[in-house]
Amino acid sequence: MANALVPTIDAFRVPLDNTTDIAGLDRLLNEGALRPDDVIAVTGKTEGWQQGETSRLDADQAIRRFLLDRGSRLASTIDQVPMVFTTGGIGILTPHIMVYTRTYAEPSNDSAGRLAMGVARSDLIRPEWMATTRIVEANADAVRRAASDAGIDPSAVEYVVGKAYYPSRQDFADARAAGHSIPENDDRVLFRKASGAAGLGVAVAADGLPMPAAEEVGTRFDLWSAKVAISANEWEPVGGAGPQTQLMAFGNKVGAGGRLRVGHAAMTDALDVDALTRALRRAGLDVGPGPLSPEHRARVVAVYVKFGFPVEGRLRGRRQITENPQYGNQVKAALGGMFASVLQDNLVWISASATHQGPAGGGTVAAVVDVS
């Protein structure tokens, strides 16, 4: 008797020649490799490197339009597809997207499991939540829903990639006018609260961390998860009705189909490139130290890096020139070069300013690999 078909996750790497480039997606479609209706999530590195640029939004809208025009799903359904883009295609990093699909196939007999993936969005984030634990609870609930969508327990989540959108300045002004008591926070504090609440939401849902106090969000950095890469921005029109955390949860499930598996590791600091080796090994790729061999390189499908800046401007005790206004981009470019040199590939998703995501001054790494 034939086995029942099971959910099977696949992934496609597509370099971008410009922010609205869908030529690679059209090629996959014409080759019969990709069905738009099978797409459940997209991640991407876009080229923006300065304030005010729109590369995230441009890429998001172009891909949603591709899914709408080439597929049969309603716009309201496509609006719910998580698309997580990070800017800063600097140094040798190449803008690209990773497109994840869910189809059905024979289950694998691999005792280590194969990739299971689920997606979710949080409830709409209210301005008054930003000073409470309600925002952490909303993110934890979204992680649990994504795990359920993947068919795994939240404790089996290996990694979460997402974007935490928070209310606009006008939203905060309107909420205060309606009588809500909300502290005046600058953009850096809002980022830490939103990104940190997402990181702690993963820690609560997937790691069993007790719910932190509201004042610990964005301030108590000894609380963290190694399973998360979520950044934050003021809401922009990227699908959905308003500011939400959109995320995808990765795990390995025995009996799942497909060719992929995922592994993660914590980065101790910005020089800990060996975290990539640890993540690759955890995913099932038996790599040695140093640059990957061509055989191993061919099996790496996606790499995610979330990093934090050195604590108090010191990296392993040595001063960093943080006064340089380009310091953040320079660190990202440096890490891009580090990880690309090991991978022998520059298609790496790298996001800065980890908050409760890996140890302070460190970060997290995840790798999706082909183990077929």
Short mmCIF file of N, CA and C in Angstrom, two decimals, residues 74-235:
data_model
loop_
_atom_site.label_atom_id
_atom_site.label_comp_id
_atom_site.label_asym_id
_atom_site.label_seq_id
_atom_site.Cartn_x
_atom_site.Cartn_y
_atom_site.Cartn_z
N LEU A 74 -6.52 34.59 -4.50
CA LEU A 74 -7.05 35.93 -4.32
C LEU A 74 -5.98 36.85 -3.74
N ALA A 75 -6.13 38.14 -4.01
CA ALA A 75 -5.19 39.13 -3.47
C ALA A 75 -5.18 39.08 -1.95
N SER A 76 -6.34 38.86 -1.33
CA SER A 76 -6.40 38.81 0.13
C SER A 76 -5.61 37.64 0.68
N THR A 77 -5.54 36.54 -0.06
CA THR A 77 -4.73 35.39 0.36
C THR A 77 -3.25 35.70 0.19
N ILE A 78 -2.89 36.28 -0.93
CA ILE A 78 -1.49 36.62 -1.18
C ILE A 78 -1.00 37.66 -0.18
N ASP A 79 -1.89 38.54 0.26
CA ASP A 79 -1.52 39.54 1.28
C ASP A 79 -0.99 38.88 2.56
N GLN A 80 -1.43 37.67 2.83
CA GLN A 80 -1.04 37.00 4.07
C GLN A 80 0.27 36.21 3.95
N VAL A 81 0.84 36.14 2.76
CA VAL A 81 2.12 35.43 2.58
C VAL A 81 3.24 36.24 3.22
N PRO A 82 3.96 35.69 4.20
CA PRO A 82 5.06 36.45 4.80
C PRO A 82 6.17 36.71 3.78
N MET A 83 6.61 37.94 3.71
CA MET A 83 7.76 38.31 2.88
C MET A 83 8.69 39.14 3.75
N VAL A 84 9.86 38.62 3.99
CA VAL A 84 10.78 39.21 4.96
C VAL A 84 12.03 39.66 4.22
N PHE A 85 12.13 40.96 4.02
CA PHE A 85 13.26 41.53 3.30
C PHE A 85 14.12 42.35 4.26
N THR A 86 15.43 42.24 4.09
CA THR A 86 16.36 43.08 4.82
C THR A 86 17.21 43.83 3.81
N THR A 87 17.45 45.09 4.10
CA THR A 87 18.22 45.93 3.18
C THR A 87 19.72 45.81 3.49
N GLY A 88 20.49 46.54 2.72
CA GLY A 88 21.93 46.57 2.95
C GLY A 88 22.68 45.59 2.07
N GLY A 89 22.36 45.61 0.77
CA GLY A 89 23.13 44.80 -0.17
C GLY A 89 24.44 45.50 -0.46
N ILE A 90 25.34 45.44 0.52
CA ILE A 90 26.59 46.22 0.45
C ILE A 90 27.78 45.28 0.41
N GLY A 91 28.96 45.86 0.15
CA GLY A 91 30.14 45.02 0.04
C GLY A 91 29.96 44.03 -1.11
N ILE A 92 30.26 42.76 -0.85
CA ILE A 92 30.14 41.75 -1.90
C ILE A 92 28.80 41.01 -1.85
N LEU A 93 27.90 41.40 -0.96
CA LEU A 93 26.59 40.74 -0.88
C LEU A 93 25.78 41.04 -2.14
N THR A 94 25.10 40.03 -2.66
CA THR A 94 24.28 40.18 -3.85
C THR A 94 22.80 40.15 -3.47
N PRO A 95 22.01 41.13 -3.90
CA PRO A 95 20.56 41.07 -3.65
C PRO A 95 19.97 39.79 -4.23
N HIS A 96 19.08 39.17 -3.46
CA HIS A 96 18.48 37.91 -3.90
C HIS A 96 17.25 37.62 -3.08
N ILE A 97 16.46 36.67 -3.51
CA ILE A 97 15.33 36.20 -2.72
C ILE A 97 15.41 34.68 -2.59
N MET A 98 14.78 34.18 -1.51
CA MET A 98 14.55 32.75 -1.31
C MET A 98 13.04 32.55 -1.32
N VAL A 99 12.58 31.70 -2.19
CA VAL A 99 11.15 31.43 -2.34
C VAL A 99 10.86 30.03 -1.81
N TYR A 100 9.98 29.94 -0.82
CA TYR A 100 9.64 28.66 -0.21
C TYR A 100 8.26 28.20 -0.68
N THR A 101 8.18 26.92 -1.05
CA THR A 101 6.93 26.34 -1.52
C THR A 101 6.54 25.15 -0.65
N ARG A 102 5.25 24.90 -0.61
CA ARG A 102 4.74 23.70 0.07
C ARG A 102 3.91 22.90 -0.93
N THR A 103 4.35 21.67 -1.18
CA THR A 103 3.60 20.74 -2.01
C THR A 103 3.41 19.45 -1.21
N TYR A 104 3.03 18.36 -1.89
CA TYR A 104 2.82 17.09 -1.20
C TYR A 104 3.55 15.99 -1.95
N ALA A 105 4.23 15.13 -1.20
CA ALA A 105 5.04 14.07 -1.80
C ALA A 105 5.13 12.90 -0.82
N GLU A 106 5.84 11.86 -1.24
CA GLU A 106 6.07 10.72 -0.36
C GLU A 106 6.91 11.15 0.84
N PRO A 107 6.63 10.60 2.02
CA PRO A 107 7.45 10.96 3.19
C PRO A 107 8.87 10.41 3.07
N SER A 108 9.80 11.11 3.66
CA SER A 108 11.17 10.62 3.75
C SER A 108 11.28 9.60 4.87
N ASN A 109 12.20 8.64 4.70
CA ASN A 109 12.47 7.68 5.78
C ASN A 109 13.69 8.08 6.60
N ASP A 110 14.08 9.35 6.48
CA ASP A 110 15.23 9.88 7.20
C ASP A 110 14.88 10.03 8.68
N SER A 111 15.59 9.34 9.55
CA SER A 111 15.27 9.37 10.99
C SER A 111 15.57 10.72 11.62
N ALA A 112 16.37 11.56 10.95
CA ALA A 112 16.65 12.90 11.46
C ALA A 112 15.60 13.91 11.03
N GLY A 113 14.69 13.51 10.16
CA GLY A 113 13.62 14.39 9.73
C GLY A 113 14.01 15.24 8.54
N ARG A 114 13.02 15.84 7.96
CA ARG A 114 13.19 16.78 6.86
C ARG A 114 12.47 18.09 7.22
N LEU A 115 12.74 19.12 6.43
CA LEU A 115 12.26 20.46 6.77
C LEU A 115 10.74 20.54 6.79
N ALA A 116 10.23 21.05 7.89
CA ALA A 116 8.82 21.44 8.00
C ALA A 116 8.80 22.94 8.23
N MET A 117 7.83 23.61 7.65
CA MET A 117 7.80 25.07 7.72
C MET A 117 6.36 25.54 7.82
N GLY A 118 6.13 26.47 8.73
CA GLY A 118 4.81 27.06 8.87
C GLY A 118 4.92 28.57 8.90
N VAL A 119 3.82 29.24 8.59
CA VAL A 119 3.82 30.69 8.52
C VAL A 119 2.67 31.24 9.35
N ALA A 120 2.82 32.49 9.78
CA ALA A 120 1.78 33.15 10.56
C ALA A 120 2.04 34.65 10.60
N ARG A 121 0.99 35.37 10.96
CA ARG A 121 1.10 36.79 11.28
C ARG A 121 0.54 37.00 12.67
N SER A 122 1.11 37.94 13.38
CA SER A 122 0.57 38.28 14.69
C SER A 122 -0.74 39.04 14.54
N ASP A 123 -1.42 39.23 15.65
CA ASP A 123 -2.52 40.18 15.66
C ASP A 123 -1.98 41.57 15.31
N LEU A 124 -2.86 42.46 14.88
CA LEU A 124 -2.43 43.83 14.61
C LEU A 124 -1.84 44.44 15.88
N ILE A 125 -0.66 45.02 15.76
CA ILE A 125 0.05 45.59 16.91
C ILE A 125 -0.53 46.96 17.23
N ARG A 126 -1.03 47.12 18.45
CA ARG A 126 -1.60 48.37 18.91
C ARG A 126 -0.51 49.26 19.53
N PRO A 127 -0.60 50.59 19.33
CA PRO A 127 0.42 51.47 19.92
C PRO A 127 0.57 51.29 21.42
N GLU A 128 -0.54 51.09 22.14
CA GLU A 128 -0.47 50.97 23.60
C GLU A 128 0.21 49.68 24.06
N TRP A 129 0.38 48.70 23.15
CA TRP A 129 1.07 47.47 23.53
C TRP A 129 2.57 47.66 23.68
N MET A 130 3.12 48.70 23.09
CA MET A 130 4.58 48.84 23.01
C MET A 130 5.23 49.00 24.39
N ALA A 131 4.45 49.38 25.39
CA ALA A 131 5.00 49.54 26.74
C ALA A 131 4.54 48.41 27.66
N THR A 132 4.02 47.32 27.08
CA THR A 132 3.49 46.22 27.89
C THR A 132 4.02 44.88 27.36
N THR A 133 3.66 43.81 28.06
CA THR A 133 4.04 42.48 27.58
C THR A 133 3.07 41.97 26.52
N ARG A 134 2.01 42.71 26.23
CA ARG A 134 1.05 42.25 25.23
C ARG A 134 1.71 42.04 23.88
N ILE A 135 2.71 42.85 23.55
CA ILE A 135 3.38 42.69 22.26
C ILE A 135 4.20 41.39 22.24
N VAL A 136 4.80 41.02 23.37
CA VAL A 136 5.52 39.74 23.45
C VAL A 136 4.54 38.59 23.30
N GLU A 137 3.40 38.69 23.98
CA GLU A 137 2.38 37.65 23.90
C GLU A 137 1.88 37.47 22.47
N ALA A 138 1.66 38.59 21.77
CA ALA A 138 1.18 38.52 20.39
C ALA A 138 2.19 37.80 19.50
N ASN A 139 3.47 38.07 19.70
CA ASN A 139 4.49 37.41 18.90
C ASN A 139 4.63 35.94 19.26
N ALA A 140 4.55 35.62 20.55
CA ALA A 140 4.61 34.21 20.97
C ALA A 140 3.44 33.44 20.38
N ASP A 141 2.26 34.04 20.38
CA ASP A 141 1.09 33.38 19.79
C ASP A 141 1.30 33.12 18.29
N ALA A 142 1.92 34.07 17.60
CA ALA A 142 2.18 33.89 16.17
C ALA A 142 3.16 32.75 15.94
N VAL A 143 4.18 32.63 16.79
CA VAL A 143 5.13 31.52 16.66
C VAL A 143 4.40 30.19 16.86
N ARG A 144 3.51 30.14 17.84
CA ARG A 144 2.77 28.90 18.08
C ARG A 144 1.89 28.56 16.87
N ARG A 145 1.26 29.57 16.27
CA ARG A 145 0.43 29.30 15.09
C ARG A 145 1.28 28.83 13.92
N ALA A 146 2.45 29.42 13.75
CA ALA A 146 3.34 28.99 12.67
C ALA A 146 3.82 27.56 12.90
N ALA A 147 4.13 27.21 14.14
CA ALA A 147 4.52 25.83 14.45
C ALA A 147 3.39 24.87 14.13
N SER A 148 2.17 25.24 14.51
CA SER A 148 1.02 24.40 14.20
C SER A 148 0.86 24.24 12.70
N ASP A 149 1.05 25.32 11.95
CA ASP A 149 0.96 25.27 10.49
C ASP A 149 2.01 24.34 9.91
N ALA A 150 3.18 24.26 10.57
CA ALA A 150 4.25 23.36 10.13
C ALA A 150 4.02 21.92 10.56
N GLY A 151 3.08 21.71 11.48
CA GLY A 151 2.83 20.36 11.99
C GLY A 151 3.82 19.92 13.03
N ILE A 152 4.42 20.88 13.76
CA ILE A 152 5.39 20.55 14.80
C ILE A 152 5.01 21.24 16.10
N ASP A 153 5.55 20.74 17.20
CA ASP A 153 5.37 21.41 18.48
C ASP A 153 6.24 22.67 18.52
N PRO A 154 5.80 23.73 19.21
CA PRO A 154 6.66 24.93 19.29
C PRO A 154 8.07 24.64 19.80
N SER A 155 8.21 23.65 20.68
CA SER A 155 9.55 23.32 21.18
C SER A 155 10.45 22.73 20.10
N ALA A 156 9.85 22.25 19.01
CA ALA A 156 10.62 21.68 17.91
C ALA A 156 11.01 22.72 16.86
N VAL A 157 10.61 23.97 17.07
CA VAL A 157 11.01 25.04 16.15
C VAL A 157 12.52 25.19 16.20
N GLU A 158 13.15 25.14 15.05
CA GLU A 158 14.60 25.28 14.95
C GLU A 158 15.02 26.72 14.71
N TYR A 159 14.20 27.48 13.98
CA TYR A 159 14.55 28.87 13.66
C TYR A 159 13.31 29.60 13.19
N VAL A 160 13.26 30.89 13.45
CA VAL A 160 12.16 31.74 13.02
C VAL A 160 12.76 32.96 12.31
N VAL A 161 12.29 33.22 11.11
CA VAL A 161 12.68 34.41 10.36
C VAL A 161 11.44 35.28 10.20
N GLY A 162 11.58 36.56 10.46
CA GLY A 162 10.39 37.40 10.36
C GLY A 162 10.69 38.88 10.34
N LYS A 163 9.63 39.64 10.23
CA LYS A 163 9.69 41.09 10.25
C LYS A 163 8.64 41.59 11.23
N ALA A 164 9.05 42.43 12.17
CA ALA A 164 8.14 42.98 13.17
C ALA A 164 7.84 44.43 12.81
N TYR A 165 6.65 44.67 12.32
CA TYR A 165 6.26 46.04 11.99
C TYR A 165 5.54 46.66 13.18
N TYR A 166 5.89 47.90 13.49
CA TYR A 166 5.26 48.58 14.62
C TYR A 166 4.47 49.80 14.12
N PRO A 167 3.57 50.33 14.94
CA PRO A 167 2.70 51.43 14.50
C PRO A 167 3.50 52.68 14.09
N SER A 168 2.86 53.49 13.27
CA SER A 168 3.49 54.73 12.80
C SER A 168 3.43 55.80 13.88
N ARG A 169 4.17 56.88 13.68
CA ARG A 169 4.13 58.02 14.60
C ARG A 169 2.71 58.58 14.72
N GLN A 170 2.00 58.60 13.59
CA GLN A 170 0.63 59.10 13.64
C GLN A 170 -0.26 58.18 14.47
N ASP A 171 -0.03 56.88 14.36
CA ASP A 171 -0.79 55.92 15.18
C ASP A 171 -0.58 56.19 16.67
N PHE A 172 0.67 56.46 17.05
CA PHE A 172 0.95 56.76 18.45
C PHE A 172 0.26 58.06 18.88
N ALA A 173 0.30 59.06 18.02
CA ALA A 173 -0.34 60.34 18.34
C ALA A 173 -1.85 60.15 18.50
N ASP A 174 -2.44 59.37 17.63
CA ASP A 174 -3.88 59.13 17.70
C ASP A 174 -4.24 58.36 18.98
N ALA A 175 -3.40 57.41 19.36
CA ALA A 175 -3.67 56.63 20.57
C ALA A 175 -3.56 57.50 21.81
N ARG A 176 -2.58 58.40 21.83
CA ARG A 176 -2.45 59.30 22.98
C ARG A 176 -3.66 60.24 23.05
N ALA A 177 -4.10 60.71 21.88
CA ALA A 177 -5.25 61.60 21.84
C ALA A 177 -6.52 60.90 22.32
N ALA A 178 -6.55 59.56 22.15
CA ALA A 178 -7.70 58.77 22.59
C ALA A 178 -7.62 58.43 24.08
N GLY A 179 -6.54 58.87 24.75
CA GLY A 179 -6.45 58.67 26.19
C GLY A 179 -5.50 57.60 26.65
N HIS A 180 -4.79 56.94 25.72
CA HIS A 180 -3.82 55.92 26.13
C HIS A 180 -2.54 56.58 26.62
N SER A 181 -2.01 56.06 27.71
CA SER A 181 -0.75 56.57 28.26
C SER A 181 0.40 55.78 27.65
N ILE A 182 1.11 56.41 26.74
CA ILE A 182 2.20 55.75 26.02
C ILE A 182 3.44 56.63 26.13
N PRO A 183 4.57 56.10 26.62
CA PRO A 183 5.78 56.91 26.72
C PRO A 183 6.23 57.42 25.35
N GLU A 184 6.84 58.58 25.35
CA GLU A 184 7.44 59.10 24.12
C GLU A 184 8.78 58.39 23.91
N ASN A 185 8.89 57.62 22.82
CA ASN A 185 10.11 56.88 22.54
C ASN A 185 10.69 57.31 21.20
N ASP A 186 12.02 57.38 21.16
CA ASP A 186 12.64 57.71 19.88
C ASP A 186 12.69 56.43 19.02
N ASP A 187 13.15 56.58 17.77
CA ASP A 187 13.11 55.47 16.83
C ASP A 187 13.97 54.29 17.30
N ARG A 188 15.09 54.58 17.95
CA ARG A 188 15.94 53.48 18.40
C ARG A 188 15.26 52.66 19.48
N VAL A 189 14.57 53.33 20.39
CA VAL A 189 13.86 52.61 21.45
C VAL A 189 12.71 51.81 20.86
N LEU A 190 11.97 52.40 19.92
CA LEU A 190 10.88 51.68 19.28
C LEU A 190 11.38 50.44 18.56
N PHE A 191 12.52 50.57 17.87
CA PHE A 191 13.10 49.41 17.20
C PHE A 191 13.42 48.32 18.20
N ARG A 192 14.10 48.69 19.29
CA ARG A 192 14.48 47.68 20.29
C ARG A 192 13.25 47.03 20.91
N LYS A 193 12.21 47.81 21.18
CA LYS A 193 10.99 47.26 21.76
C LYS A 193 10.33 46.28 20.79
N ALA A 194 10.22 46.68 19.51
CA ALA A 194 9.53 45.83 18.54
C ALA A 194 10.34 44.60 18.19
N SER A 195 11.61 44.80 17.84
CA SER A 195 12.47 43.66 17.50
C SER A 195 12.69 42.77 18.72
N GLY A 196 12.91 43.39 19.88
CA GLY A 196 13.13 42.62 21.10
C GLY A 196 11.91 41.83 21.52
N ALA A 197 10.72 42.42 21.36
CA ALA A 197 9.50 41.69 21.70
C ALA A 197 9.30 40.49 20.79
N ALA A 198 9.73 40.60 19.54
CA ALA A 198 9.66 39.46 18.64
C ALA A 198 10.66 38.38 19.05
N GLY A 199 11.89 38.79 19.38
CA GLY A 199 12.87 37.82 19.84
C GLY A 199 12.43 37.11 21.10
N LEU A 200 11.88 37.87 22.04
CA LEU A 200 11.42 37.27 23.29
C LEU A 200 10.16 36.44 23.06
N GLY A 201 9.35 36.81 22.07
CA GLY A 201 8.20 35.98 21.74
C GLY A 201 8.62 34.59 21.30
N VAL A 202 9.69 34.50 20.51
CA VAL A 202 10.23 33.19 20.13
C VAL A 202 10.77 32.47 21.35
N ALA A 203 11.48 33.18 22.22
CA ALA A 203 12.03 32.56 23.43
C ALA A 203 10.92 31.99 24.31
N VAL A 204 9.81 32.72 24.43
CA VAL A 204 8.68 32.26 25.25
C VAL A 204 8.03 31.03 24.61
N ALA A 205 7.75 31.11 23.30
CA ALA A 205 7.01 30.04 22.64
C ALA A 205 7.86 28.81 22.36
N ALA A 206 9.10 29.00 21.92
CA ALA A 206 9.91 27.87 21.46
C ALA A 206 10.91 27.38 22.49
N ASP A 207 11.35 28.26 23.39
CA ASP A 207 12.37 27.89 24.37
C ASP A 207 11.81 27.71 25.77
N GLY A 208 10.55 28.07 26.00
CA GLY A 208 9.96 27.94 27.32
C GLY A 208 10.37 29.01 28.30
N LEU A 209 10.84 30.16 27.80
CA LEU A 209 11.20 31.26 28.70
C LEU A 209 9.95 31.79 29.39
N PRO A 210 9.97 32.00 30.70
CA PRO A 210 8.83 32.65 31.34
C PRO A 210 8.63 34.06 30.78
N MET A 211 7.40 34.50 30.78
CA MET A 211 7.10 35.82 30.23
C MET A 211 7.91 36.89 30.96
N PRO A 212 8.72 37.66 30.24
CA PRO A 212 9.52 38.71 30.90
C PRO A 212 8.63 39.87 31.33
N ALA A 213 9.19 40.73 32.17
CA ALA A 213 8.49 41.96 32.55
C ALA A 213 8.56 42.96 31.41
N ALA A 214 7.60 43.84 31.35
CA ALA A 214 7.54 44.82 30.26
C ALA A 214 8.81 45.66 30.20
N GLU A 215 9.35 46.04 31.36
CA GLU A 215 10.53 46.90 31.36
C GLU A 215 11.80 46.16 30.94
N GLU A 216 11.75 44.83 30.81
CA GLU A 216 12.92 44.06 30.38
C GLU A 216 13.03 43.95 28.87
N VAL A 217 11.96 44.30 28.16
CA VAL A 217 11.97 44.21 26.70
C VAL A 217 12.86 45.31 26.14
N GLY A 218 13.88 44.92 25.43
CA GLY A 218 14.81 45.88 24.86
C GLY A 218 15.86 46.39 25.81
N THR A 219 15.90 45.84 27.04
CA THR A 219 16.88 46.32 28.03
C THR A 219 17.66 45.19 28.71
N ARG A 220 17.02 44.06 28.97
CA ARG A 220 17.69 42.97 29.68
C ARG A 220 18.21 41.94 28.68
N PHE A 221 19.46 42.12 28.27
CA PHE A 221 19.97 41.37 27.13
C PHE A 221 20.52 39.99 27.50
N ASP A 222 20.44 39.62 28.77
CA ASP A 222 20.78 38.24 29.11
C ASP A 222 19.61 37.30 28.82
N LEU A 223 18.47 37.84 28.43
CA LEU A 223 17.33 37.06 27.97
C LEU A 223 17.37 37.03 26.44
N TRP A 224 17.50 35.84 25.86
CA TRP A 224 17.59 35.77 24.40
C TRP A 224 17.29 34.36 23.91
N SER A 225 17.03 34.27 22.61
CA SER A 225 16.86 32.99 21.93
C SER A 225 17.88 32.90 20.81
N ALA A 226 18.38 31.70 20.57
CA ALA A 226 19.28 31.46 19.45
C ALA A 226 18.52 31.04 18.20
N LYS A 227 17.19 31.03 18.28
CA LYS A 227 16.37 30.46 17.20
C LYS A 227 15.66 31.53 16.37
N VAL A 228 16.18 32.73 16.32
CA VAL A 228 15.37 33.80 15.74
C VAL A 228 16.20 34.84 15.00
N ALA A 229 15.63 35.32 13.90
CA ALA A 229 16.16 36.47 13.16
C ALA A 229 14.97 37.32 12.73
N ILE A 230 14.62 38.29 13.56
CA ILE A 230 13.49 39.17 13.27
C ILE A 230 13.93 40.62 13.50
N SER A 231 13.80 41.43 12.47
CA SER A 231 14.09 42.86 12.62
C SER A 231 12.78 43.62 12.64
N ALA A 232 12.85 44.92 12.77
CA ALA A 232 11.64 45.73 12.95
C ALA A 232 11.73 47.02 12.15
N ASN A 233 10.58 47.47 11.72
CA ASN A 233 10.46 48.76 11.05
C ASN A 233 9.06 49.31 11.28
N GLU A 234 8.92 50.62 11.17
CA GLU A 234 7.58 51.20 11.14
C GLU A 234 6.82 50.59 9.97
N TRP A 235 5.51 50.37 10.18
CA TRP A 235 4.74 49.65 9.18
C TRP A 235 4.78 50.33 7.83
#
